[in-house]
Coordinates of C-alpha atoms in Angstrom, one line a residue:
X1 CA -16.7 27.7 31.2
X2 CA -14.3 24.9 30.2
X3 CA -15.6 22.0 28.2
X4 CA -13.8 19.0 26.9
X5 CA -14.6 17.4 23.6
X6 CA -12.7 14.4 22.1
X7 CA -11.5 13.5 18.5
X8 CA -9.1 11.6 16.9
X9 CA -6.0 12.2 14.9
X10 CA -3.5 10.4 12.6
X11 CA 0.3 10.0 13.1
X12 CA 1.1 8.3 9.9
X13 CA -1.3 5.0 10.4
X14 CA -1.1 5.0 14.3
X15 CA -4.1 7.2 15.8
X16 CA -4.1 9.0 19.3
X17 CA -7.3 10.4 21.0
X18 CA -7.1 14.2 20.7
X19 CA -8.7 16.5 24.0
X20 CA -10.2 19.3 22.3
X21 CA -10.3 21.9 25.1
X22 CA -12.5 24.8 24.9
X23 CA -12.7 27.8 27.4
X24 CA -15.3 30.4 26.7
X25 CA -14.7 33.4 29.1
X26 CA -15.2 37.1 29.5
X27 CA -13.0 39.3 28.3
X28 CA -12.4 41.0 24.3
X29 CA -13.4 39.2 22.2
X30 CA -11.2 36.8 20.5
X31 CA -10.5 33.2 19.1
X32 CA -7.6 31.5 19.6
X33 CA -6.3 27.7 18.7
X34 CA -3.1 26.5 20.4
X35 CA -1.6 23.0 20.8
X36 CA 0.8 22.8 17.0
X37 CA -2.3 23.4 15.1
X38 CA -1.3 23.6 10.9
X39 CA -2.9 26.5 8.8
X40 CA -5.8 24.1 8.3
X41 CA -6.6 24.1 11.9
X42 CA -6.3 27.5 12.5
X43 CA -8.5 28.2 9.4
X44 CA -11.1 26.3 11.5
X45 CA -12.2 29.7 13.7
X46 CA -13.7 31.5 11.0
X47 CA -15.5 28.0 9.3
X48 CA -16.7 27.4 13.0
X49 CA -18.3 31.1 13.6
X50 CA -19.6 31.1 10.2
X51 CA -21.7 27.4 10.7
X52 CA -22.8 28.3 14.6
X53 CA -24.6 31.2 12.9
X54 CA -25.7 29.9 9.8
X55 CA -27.4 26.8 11.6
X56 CA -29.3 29.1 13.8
X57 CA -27.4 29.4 17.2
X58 CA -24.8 32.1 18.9
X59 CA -21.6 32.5 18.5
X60 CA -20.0 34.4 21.7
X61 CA -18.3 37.4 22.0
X62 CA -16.6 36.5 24.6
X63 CA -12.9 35.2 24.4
X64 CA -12.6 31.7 23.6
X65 CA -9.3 29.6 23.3
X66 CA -9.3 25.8 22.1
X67 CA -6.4 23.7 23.3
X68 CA -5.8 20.4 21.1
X69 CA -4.1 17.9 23.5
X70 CA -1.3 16.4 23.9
X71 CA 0.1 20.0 22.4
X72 CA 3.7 18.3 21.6
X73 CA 2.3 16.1 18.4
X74 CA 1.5 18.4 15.2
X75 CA -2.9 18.5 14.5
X76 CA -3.7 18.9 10.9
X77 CA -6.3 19.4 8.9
X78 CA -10.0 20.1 9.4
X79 CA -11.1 17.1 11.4
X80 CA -11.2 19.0 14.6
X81 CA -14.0 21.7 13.3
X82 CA -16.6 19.6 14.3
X83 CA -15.3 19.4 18.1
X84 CA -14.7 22.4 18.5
X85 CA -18.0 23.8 17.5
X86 CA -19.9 21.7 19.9
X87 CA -17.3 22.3 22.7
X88 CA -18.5 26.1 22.0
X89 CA -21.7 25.3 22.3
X90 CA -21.5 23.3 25.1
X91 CA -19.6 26.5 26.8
X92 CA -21.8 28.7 26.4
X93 CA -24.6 26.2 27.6
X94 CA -26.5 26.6 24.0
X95 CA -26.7 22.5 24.5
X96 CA -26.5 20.8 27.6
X97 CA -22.9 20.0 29.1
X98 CA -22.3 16.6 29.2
X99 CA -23.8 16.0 26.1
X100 CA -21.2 15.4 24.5
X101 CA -19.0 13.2 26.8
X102 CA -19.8 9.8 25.2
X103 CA -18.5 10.3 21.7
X104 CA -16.0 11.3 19.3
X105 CA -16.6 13.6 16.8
X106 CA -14.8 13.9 13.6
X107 CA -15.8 16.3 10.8
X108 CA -15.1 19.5 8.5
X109 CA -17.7 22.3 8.7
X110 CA -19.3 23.7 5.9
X111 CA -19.9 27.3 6.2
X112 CA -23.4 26.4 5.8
X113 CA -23.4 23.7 8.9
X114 CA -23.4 20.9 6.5
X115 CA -20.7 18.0 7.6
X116 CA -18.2 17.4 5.1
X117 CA -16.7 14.4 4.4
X118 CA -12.4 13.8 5.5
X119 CA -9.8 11.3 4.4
X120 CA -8.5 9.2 6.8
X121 CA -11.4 8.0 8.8
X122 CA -10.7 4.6 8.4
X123 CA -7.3 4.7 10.2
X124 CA -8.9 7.0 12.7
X125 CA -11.8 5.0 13.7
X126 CA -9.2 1.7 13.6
X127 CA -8.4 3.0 17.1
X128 CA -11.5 2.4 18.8
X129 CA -13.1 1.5 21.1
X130 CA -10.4 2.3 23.5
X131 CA -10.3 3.9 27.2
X132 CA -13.7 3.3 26.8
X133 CA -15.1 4.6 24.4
X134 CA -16.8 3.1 21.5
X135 CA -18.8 5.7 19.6
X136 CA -17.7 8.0 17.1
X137 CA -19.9 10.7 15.1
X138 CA -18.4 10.8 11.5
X139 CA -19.8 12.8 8.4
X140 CA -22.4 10.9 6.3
X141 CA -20.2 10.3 3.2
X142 CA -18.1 8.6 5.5
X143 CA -20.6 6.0 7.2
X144 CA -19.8 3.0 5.1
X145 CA -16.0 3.3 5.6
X146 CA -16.0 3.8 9.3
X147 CA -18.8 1.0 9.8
X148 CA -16.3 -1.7 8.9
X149 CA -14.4 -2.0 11.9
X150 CA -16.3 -3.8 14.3
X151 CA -17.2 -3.5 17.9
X152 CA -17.8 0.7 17.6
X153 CA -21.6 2.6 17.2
X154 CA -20.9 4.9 13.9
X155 CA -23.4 7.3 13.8
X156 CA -23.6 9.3 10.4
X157 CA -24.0 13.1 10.7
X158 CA -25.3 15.1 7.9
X159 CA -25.1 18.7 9.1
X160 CA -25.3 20.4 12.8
X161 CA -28.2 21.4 13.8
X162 CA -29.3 17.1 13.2
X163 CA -26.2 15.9 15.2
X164 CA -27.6 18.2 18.2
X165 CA -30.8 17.3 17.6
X166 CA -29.2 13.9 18.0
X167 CA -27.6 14.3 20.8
X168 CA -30.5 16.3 22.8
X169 CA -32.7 13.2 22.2
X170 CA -35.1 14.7 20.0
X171 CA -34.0 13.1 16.1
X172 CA -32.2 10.2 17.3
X173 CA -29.7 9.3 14.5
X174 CA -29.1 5.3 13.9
X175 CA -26.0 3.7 14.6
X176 CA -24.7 2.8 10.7
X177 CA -24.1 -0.6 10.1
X178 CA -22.1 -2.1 7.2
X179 CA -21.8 -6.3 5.9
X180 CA -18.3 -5.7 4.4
X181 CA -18.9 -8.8 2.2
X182 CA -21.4 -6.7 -0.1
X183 CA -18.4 -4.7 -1.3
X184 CA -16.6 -7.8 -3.0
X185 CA -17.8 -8.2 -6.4
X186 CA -16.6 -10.4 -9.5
X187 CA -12.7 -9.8 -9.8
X188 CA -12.7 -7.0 -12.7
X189 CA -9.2 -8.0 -13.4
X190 CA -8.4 -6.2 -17.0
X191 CA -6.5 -9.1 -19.3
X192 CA -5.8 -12.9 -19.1
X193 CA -2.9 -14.7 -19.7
X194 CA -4.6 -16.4 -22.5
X195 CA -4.6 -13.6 -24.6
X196 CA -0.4 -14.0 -24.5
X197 CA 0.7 -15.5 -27.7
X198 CA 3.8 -17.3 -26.6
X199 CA 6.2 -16.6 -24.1
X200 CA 5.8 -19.7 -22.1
X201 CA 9.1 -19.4 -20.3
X202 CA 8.3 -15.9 -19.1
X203 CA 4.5 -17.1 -18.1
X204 CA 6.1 -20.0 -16.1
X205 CA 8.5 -17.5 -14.0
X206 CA 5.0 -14.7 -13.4
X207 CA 3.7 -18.4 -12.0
X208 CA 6.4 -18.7 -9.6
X209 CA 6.6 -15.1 -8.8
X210 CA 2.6 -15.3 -7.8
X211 CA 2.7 -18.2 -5.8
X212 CA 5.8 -17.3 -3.6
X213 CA 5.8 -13.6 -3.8
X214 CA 8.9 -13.4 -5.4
X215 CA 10.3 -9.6 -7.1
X216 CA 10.8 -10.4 -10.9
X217 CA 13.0 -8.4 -13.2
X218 CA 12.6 -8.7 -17.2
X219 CA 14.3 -8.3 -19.8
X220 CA 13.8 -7.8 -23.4
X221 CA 13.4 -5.6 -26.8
X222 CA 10.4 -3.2 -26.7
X223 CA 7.1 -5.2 -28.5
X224 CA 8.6 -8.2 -26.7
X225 CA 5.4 -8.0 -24.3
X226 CA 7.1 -7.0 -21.1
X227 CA 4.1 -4.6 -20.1
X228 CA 1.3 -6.8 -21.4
X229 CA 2.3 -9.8 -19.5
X230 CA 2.9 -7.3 -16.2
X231 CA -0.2 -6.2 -16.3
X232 CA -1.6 -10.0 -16.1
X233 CA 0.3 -11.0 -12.8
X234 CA -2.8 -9.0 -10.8
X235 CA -5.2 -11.6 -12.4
X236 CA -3.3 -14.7 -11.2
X237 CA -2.7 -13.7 -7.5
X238 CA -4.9 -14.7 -4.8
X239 CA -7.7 -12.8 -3.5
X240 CA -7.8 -10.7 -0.7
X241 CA -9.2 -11.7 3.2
X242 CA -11.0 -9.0 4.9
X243 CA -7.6 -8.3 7.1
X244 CA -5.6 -7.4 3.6
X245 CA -8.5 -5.5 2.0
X246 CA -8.6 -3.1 5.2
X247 CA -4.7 -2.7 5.8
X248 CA -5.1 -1.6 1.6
X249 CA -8.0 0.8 2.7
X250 CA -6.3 2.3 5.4
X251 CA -3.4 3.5 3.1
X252 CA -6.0 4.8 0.1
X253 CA -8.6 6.5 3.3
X254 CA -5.3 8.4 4.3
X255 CA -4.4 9.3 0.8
X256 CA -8.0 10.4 -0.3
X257 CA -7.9 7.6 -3.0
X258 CA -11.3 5.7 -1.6
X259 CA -13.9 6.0 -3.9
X260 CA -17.3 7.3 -2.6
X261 CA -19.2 4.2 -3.8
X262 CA -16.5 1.7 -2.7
X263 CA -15.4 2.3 0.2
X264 CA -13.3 -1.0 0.9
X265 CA -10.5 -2.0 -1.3
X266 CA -11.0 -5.9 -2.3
X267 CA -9.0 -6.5 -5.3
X268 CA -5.0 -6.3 -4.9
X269 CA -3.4 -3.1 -6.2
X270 CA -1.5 -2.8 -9.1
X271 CA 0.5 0.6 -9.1
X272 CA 2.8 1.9 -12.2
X273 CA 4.9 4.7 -11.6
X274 CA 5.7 7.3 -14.8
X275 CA 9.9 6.9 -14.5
X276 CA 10.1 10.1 -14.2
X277 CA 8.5 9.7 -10.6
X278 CA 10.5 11.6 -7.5
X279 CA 11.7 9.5 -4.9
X280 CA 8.9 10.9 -2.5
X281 CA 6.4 10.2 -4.6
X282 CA 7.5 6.6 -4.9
X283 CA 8.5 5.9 -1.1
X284 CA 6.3 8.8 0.2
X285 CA 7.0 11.6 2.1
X286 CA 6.3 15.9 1.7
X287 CA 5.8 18.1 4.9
X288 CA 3.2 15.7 6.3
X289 CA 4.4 12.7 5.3
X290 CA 1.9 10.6 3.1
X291 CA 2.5 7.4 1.4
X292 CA 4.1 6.9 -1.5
X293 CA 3.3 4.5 -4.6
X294 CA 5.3 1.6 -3.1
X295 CA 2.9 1.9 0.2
X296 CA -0.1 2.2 -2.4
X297 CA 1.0 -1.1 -4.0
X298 CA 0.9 -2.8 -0.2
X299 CA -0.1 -6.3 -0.6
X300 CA -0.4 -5.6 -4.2
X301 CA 2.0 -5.4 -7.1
X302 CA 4.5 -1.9 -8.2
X303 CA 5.3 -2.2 -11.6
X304 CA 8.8 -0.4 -13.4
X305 CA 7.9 -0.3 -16.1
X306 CA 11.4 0.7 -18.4
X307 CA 13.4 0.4 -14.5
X308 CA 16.3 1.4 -16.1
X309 CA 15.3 4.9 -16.8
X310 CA 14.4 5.8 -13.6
X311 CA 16.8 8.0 -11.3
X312 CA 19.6 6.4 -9.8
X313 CA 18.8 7.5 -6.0
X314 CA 15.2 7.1 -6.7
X315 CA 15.5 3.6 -7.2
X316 CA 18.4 2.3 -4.4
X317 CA 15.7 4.1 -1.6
X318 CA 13.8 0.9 -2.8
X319 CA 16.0 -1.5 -1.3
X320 CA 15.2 -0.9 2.5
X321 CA 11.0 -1.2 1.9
X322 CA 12.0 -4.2 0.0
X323 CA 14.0 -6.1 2.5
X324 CA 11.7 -5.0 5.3
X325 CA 8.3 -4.7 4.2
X326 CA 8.0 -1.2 5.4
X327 CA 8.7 2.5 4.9
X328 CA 9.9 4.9 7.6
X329 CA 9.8 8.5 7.0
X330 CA 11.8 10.4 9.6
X331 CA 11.6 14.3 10.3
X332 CA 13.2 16.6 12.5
X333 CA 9.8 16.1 15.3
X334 CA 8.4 12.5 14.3
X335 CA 8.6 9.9 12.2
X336 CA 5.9 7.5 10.7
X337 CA 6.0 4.2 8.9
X338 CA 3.9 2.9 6.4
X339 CA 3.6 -1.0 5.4
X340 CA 5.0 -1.8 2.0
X341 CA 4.6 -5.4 1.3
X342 CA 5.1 -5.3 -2.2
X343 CA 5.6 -7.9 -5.1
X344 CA 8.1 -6.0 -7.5
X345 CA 8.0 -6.6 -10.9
X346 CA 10.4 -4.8 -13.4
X347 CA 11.1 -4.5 -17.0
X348 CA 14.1 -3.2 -19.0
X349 CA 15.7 -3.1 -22.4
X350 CA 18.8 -4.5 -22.5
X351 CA 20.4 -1.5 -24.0
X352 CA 19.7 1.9 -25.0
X353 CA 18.2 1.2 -28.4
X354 CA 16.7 -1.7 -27.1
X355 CA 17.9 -4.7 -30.0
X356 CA 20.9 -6.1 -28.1
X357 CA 20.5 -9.5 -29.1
X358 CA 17.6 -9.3 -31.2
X359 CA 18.2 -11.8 -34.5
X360 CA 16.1 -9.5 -36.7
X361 CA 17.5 -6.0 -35.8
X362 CA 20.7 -5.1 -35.1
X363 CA 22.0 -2.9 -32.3
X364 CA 23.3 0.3 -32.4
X365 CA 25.0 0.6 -29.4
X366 CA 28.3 0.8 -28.5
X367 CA 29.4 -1.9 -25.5
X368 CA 30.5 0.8 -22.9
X369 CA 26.7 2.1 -23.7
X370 CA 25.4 -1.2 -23.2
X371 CA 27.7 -1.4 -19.5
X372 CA 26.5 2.2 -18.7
X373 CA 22.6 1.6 -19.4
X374 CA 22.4 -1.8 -17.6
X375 CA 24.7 -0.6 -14.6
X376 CA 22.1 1.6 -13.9
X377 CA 20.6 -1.0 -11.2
X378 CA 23.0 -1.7 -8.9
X379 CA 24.2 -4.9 -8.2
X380 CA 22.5 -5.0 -4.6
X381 CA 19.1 -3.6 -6.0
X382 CA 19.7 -6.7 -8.5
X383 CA 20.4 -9.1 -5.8
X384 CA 16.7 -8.5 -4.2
X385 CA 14.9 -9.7 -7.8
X386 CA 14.7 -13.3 -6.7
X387 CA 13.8 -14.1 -10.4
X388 CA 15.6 -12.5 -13.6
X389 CA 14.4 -13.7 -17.6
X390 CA 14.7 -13.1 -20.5
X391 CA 11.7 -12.1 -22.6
X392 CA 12.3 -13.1 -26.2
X393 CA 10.4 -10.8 -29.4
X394 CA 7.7 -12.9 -30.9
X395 CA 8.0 -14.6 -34.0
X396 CA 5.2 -13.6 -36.6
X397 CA 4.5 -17.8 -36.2
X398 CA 3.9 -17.5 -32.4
X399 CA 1.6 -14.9 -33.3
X400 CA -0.6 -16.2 -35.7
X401 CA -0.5 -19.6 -35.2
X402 CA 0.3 -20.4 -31.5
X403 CA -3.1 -22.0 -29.7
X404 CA -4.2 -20.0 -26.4
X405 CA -2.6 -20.5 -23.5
X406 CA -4.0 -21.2 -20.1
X407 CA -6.7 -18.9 -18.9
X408 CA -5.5 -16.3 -16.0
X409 CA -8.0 -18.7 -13.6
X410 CA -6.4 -21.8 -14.3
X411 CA -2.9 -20.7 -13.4
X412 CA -4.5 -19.2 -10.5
X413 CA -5.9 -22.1 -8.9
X414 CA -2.3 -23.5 -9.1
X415 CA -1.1 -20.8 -7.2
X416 CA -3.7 -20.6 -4.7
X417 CA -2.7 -23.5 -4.1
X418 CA 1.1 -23.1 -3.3
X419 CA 0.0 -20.2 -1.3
X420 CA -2.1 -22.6 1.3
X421 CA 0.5 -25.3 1.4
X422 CA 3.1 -22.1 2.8
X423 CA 0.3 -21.0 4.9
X424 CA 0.1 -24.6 6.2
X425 CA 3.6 -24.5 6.8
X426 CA 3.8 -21.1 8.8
X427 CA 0.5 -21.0 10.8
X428 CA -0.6 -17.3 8.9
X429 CA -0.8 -16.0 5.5
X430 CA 3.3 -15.8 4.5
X431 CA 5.0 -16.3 1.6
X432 CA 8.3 -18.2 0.7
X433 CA 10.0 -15.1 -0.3
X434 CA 9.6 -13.7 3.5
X435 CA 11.1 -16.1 5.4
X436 CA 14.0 -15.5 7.7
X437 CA 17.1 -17.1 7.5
X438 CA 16.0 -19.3 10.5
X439 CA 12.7 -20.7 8.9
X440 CA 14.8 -21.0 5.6
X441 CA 17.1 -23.3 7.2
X442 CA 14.2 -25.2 9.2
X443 CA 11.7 -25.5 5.9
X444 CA 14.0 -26.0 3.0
X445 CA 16.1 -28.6 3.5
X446 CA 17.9 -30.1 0.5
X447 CA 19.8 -33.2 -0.2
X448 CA 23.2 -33.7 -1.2
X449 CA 23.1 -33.5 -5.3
X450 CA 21.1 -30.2 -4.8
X451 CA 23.4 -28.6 -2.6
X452 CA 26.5 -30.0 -4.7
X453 CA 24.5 -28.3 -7.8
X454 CA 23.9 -25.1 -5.6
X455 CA 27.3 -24.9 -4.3
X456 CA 28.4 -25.4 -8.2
X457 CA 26.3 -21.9 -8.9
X458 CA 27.6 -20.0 -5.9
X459 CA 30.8 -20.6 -6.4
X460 CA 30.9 -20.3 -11.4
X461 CA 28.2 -17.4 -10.6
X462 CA 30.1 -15.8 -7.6
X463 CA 26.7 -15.4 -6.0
X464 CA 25.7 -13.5 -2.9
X465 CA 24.6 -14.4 0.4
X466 CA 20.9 -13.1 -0.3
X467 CA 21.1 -14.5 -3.9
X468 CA 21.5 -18.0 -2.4
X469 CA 19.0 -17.7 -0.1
X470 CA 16.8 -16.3 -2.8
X471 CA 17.5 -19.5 -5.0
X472 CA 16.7 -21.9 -2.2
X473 CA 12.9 -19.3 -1.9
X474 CA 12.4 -20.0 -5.1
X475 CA 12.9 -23.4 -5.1
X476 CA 10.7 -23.8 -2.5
X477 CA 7.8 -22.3 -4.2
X478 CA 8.6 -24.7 -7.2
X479 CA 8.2 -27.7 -4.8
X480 CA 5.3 -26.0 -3.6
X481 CA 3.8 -25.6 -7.3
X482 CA 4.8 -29.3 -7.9
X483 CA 2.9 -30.5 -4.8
X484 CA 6.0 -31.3 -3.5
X485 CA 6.8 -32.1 0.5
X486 CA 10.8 -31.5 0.4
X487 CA 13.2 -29.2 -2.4
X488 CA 14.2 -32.0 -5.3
X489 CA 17.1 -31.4 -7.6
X490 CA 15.0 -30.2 -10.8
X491 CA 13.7 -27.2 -8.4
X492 CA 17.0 -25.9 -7.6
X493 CA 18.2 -26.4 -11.2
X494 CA 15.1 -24.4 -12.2
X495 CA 15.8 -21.6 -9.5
X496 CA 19.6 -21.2 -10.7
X497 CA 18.0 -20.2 -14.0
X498 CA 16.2 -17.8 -12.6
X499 CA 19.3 -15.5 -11.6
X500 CA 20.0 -15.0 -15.8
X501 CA 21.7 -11.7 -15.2
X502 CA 24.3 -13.5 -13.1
X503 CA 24.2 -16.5 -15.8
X504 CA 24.8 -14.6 -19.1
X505 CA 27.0 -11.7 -17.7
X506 CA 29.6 -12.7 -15.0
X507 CA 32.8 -12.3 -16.8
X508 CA 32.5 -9.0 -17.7
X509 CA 29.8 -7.4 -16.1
X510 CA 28.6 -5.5 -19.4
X511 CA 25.4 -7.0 -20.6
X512 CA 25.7 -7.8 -24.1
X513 CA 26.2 -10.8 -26.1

């Protein structure tokens, strides 16, 4: 007797409606799975035959084939254990056929007949309701999670023998429902901005980054406070709508990263990569391809922390994430793509021993090591930091006697800000830095002495394209700060500062003073 059960499966974040096919028939016994199932599928036969009997019904011995439909895309994993256990059942008439024709079922099978709980379910579920159907059994641990998209009955199964139960009307099980809006809490950002002694300069550019979404290199001699103010951009972005917090759920649901308490993701990420990191841990990939940390960071922020020690080839497979927002992963059968909306933020020495230019220590380096450790990021990978500065060491003054700055809130506000006047200006949630050349040229108009200054800078700096469209970005987001309807001079002259590396090292291209 053929019976067909449906699940769901993942290509990368796009999900497809799997038929899971069973055919229980006479003949030797056997158990076969077909349709590009992975080990982990395959493994399924002997976790289904052990939970049909430890739960209290039959298992067959009869011959018994599963088919997992369309059998041209690869199935992995155990989500399909579930399925296929009540598609045996349903073959062999221990539970009414038709049964289970309404639902979806997704779930790995203890041996005991106890559901266990699955990454991914988020993205799964994101799928329905479709052709109809709009109710999908998903383990218990996973209720929460899959409850958040709306318009679907989630019904929460612990073990088996309850989902049948369930299903034969006997123990009905409750459609879960979920008020996303508990999950946000108070913002446990870790640092504020006050506790920076100094650095006003480099606080002012992390402004401008924030409230355009600008990539930020910088530069300076180790103590300078490179990491410590990095680590402070999370606190003075905006907050996250319910749209952004599930796109960043998605991604950590497919990676296993949700936590079982928390199952939405409401604060922006802030993900920092050892340098040693491969290239497909940072852009993702392996067999099945997963995302990487730069997917991880979506919406959020990836730190470099010490960029110039990273691998050559791991770092110019950054450039194409960063000029589209996404990540595709291509293998021989399939690709995928993963968003990867990132702010960047970087931070080097200038040299090898770090001191180039420091007025208390001197350097140690030769200039062809200087040349050789800074040309280690590309000019191109350069061009796509729309803001470069200098981070100076503090003086023992700064430290001690400075007053505390502004608090992480207050500069936050002023960016919040910014980012609704550029919402304003697009009709959705966009930032300066992503505009096309077309709304560049419609939004950012500039008068004649700020495009006699910029044409000054293109020409002494020997600029790029993208690094003059980068410098009229940013100078947008300063008129934005200012509360500012058109670009003025002072913005632009404030953006040309921003491209230091071109400022301090165009004659010779070796980064030392």
């Amino acid at each position: 007797m053929l019976t067909i059960v449906r699940s769901l499966a993942l290509n990368g974040l796009e999900g497809y409606i799997v038929r899971v096919e069973v055919d229980v028939s006479r003949g030797l016994p056997g158990f076969d799975i077909v349709g590009l199932p992975d080990a982990a599928v395959r493994e399924a036969k002997d976790r289904v035959r052990a939970a049909i009997k430890n739960a209290g019904f039959e298992f067959p011995a009869k011959r018994i084939t599963v088919n997992l439909a369309p059998a041209d895309l690869k199935k992995e994993g155990p989500v399909y254990d579930l399925a296929i256990s009540l598609g045996i059942l349903s073959s062999t008439e221990q539970i009414a056929p038709g049964l289970v024709n309404d639902y979806m079922f997704l779930g790995e099978l203890s041996l005991d007949g106890s559901i266990r709980g699955l990454n991914g379910i988020l993205p799964r579920v994101s799928l329905l309701p479709c052709d109809g159907y709009d109710q999908v059994v998903v383990p218990a641990e996973n209720a929460d999670e899959a409850a958040l998209i709306q318009g679907i009955k989630v019904y929460p199964a612990a073990n088996l023998v309850h989902l049948i139960r369930h299903l034969k009307g006997e123990d009905i099980i409750n459609p879960h429902m979920v008020d996303a809006h508990k999950f946000w809490t108070s913002r446990s950002i870790t640092g504020d901005m006050s506790e920076v002694r100094g650095q006003l300069a480099v606080k002012r550019g992390l402004e401008v980054a924030a409230a355009g979404g600008h990539n930020i290199l910088m530069l300076g001699a180790p103590g300078s406070g490179k990491t410590m103010l990095a680590r402070r951009l999370p606190g003075i972005l905006p907050g996250l709508s319910l749209d952004e917090a599930l796109e960043i759920t998605n991604l950590y649901s497919l990676a296993g990263l949700l936590q079982s308490n928390q199952p939405l993701i409401t604060e922006r990420p802030f993900r920092s990569p050892h340098h040693n990191t491969s290239m497909s841990a940072l852009v993702g990939g392996g067999k099945y391809p997963r995302p990487g940390e730069i997917s991880l960071a979506h919406l959020g922020v990836l730190f470099l922390d010490e960029v110039a020690e990273f691998k050559r080839d791991v770092l110019e497979a950054l450039r194409q994430p960063l000029e589209d927002g996404v990540v595709t992963i291509s293998r021989v059968h399939s690709s995928v793509t993963y968003p990867a909306k990132i702010m960047l933020i970087a931070a080097m020495n200038p040299c090898p021993c770090g001191f180039l230019g420091d007025a208390e220590k001197e350097c140690s380096c030769t200039p062809l090591q200087v040349q050789r450790y800074l040309n280690r990021l590309s000019g191109p990978l350069l061009d796509r930091f729309d803001i470069q500065i200098d981070v100076p060491c503090i003086t023992f003054n700064d430290l001690e006697n400075s007053p505390p700055g502004e608090s992480s809130e207050i500069i936050r506000q002023r960016v919040q800000m910014a980012r609704e006047m550029q919402t304003a200006r697009f009709g959705k949630e966009m930032c300066n830095a992503d505009m096309s050349p077309a709304q560049l040229k419609k939004h950012c108009l500039l008068n004649k002495e700020s495009m006699e200054l910029l044409r000054a800078a293109f020409n002494r700096l020997k600029l790029s394209a993208r690094a003059h469209n980068k410098i009229i970005k940013v100078a947008r987001t300063l008129a934005d700060l200012a509360g500012c309807a058109q670009i003025q001079i002072e913005h632009v002259a404030e953006a040309i500062q921003y491209r230091g590396m071109e400022m301090k090292y165009r004659e010779t291209r070796c980064w030392y003073r």
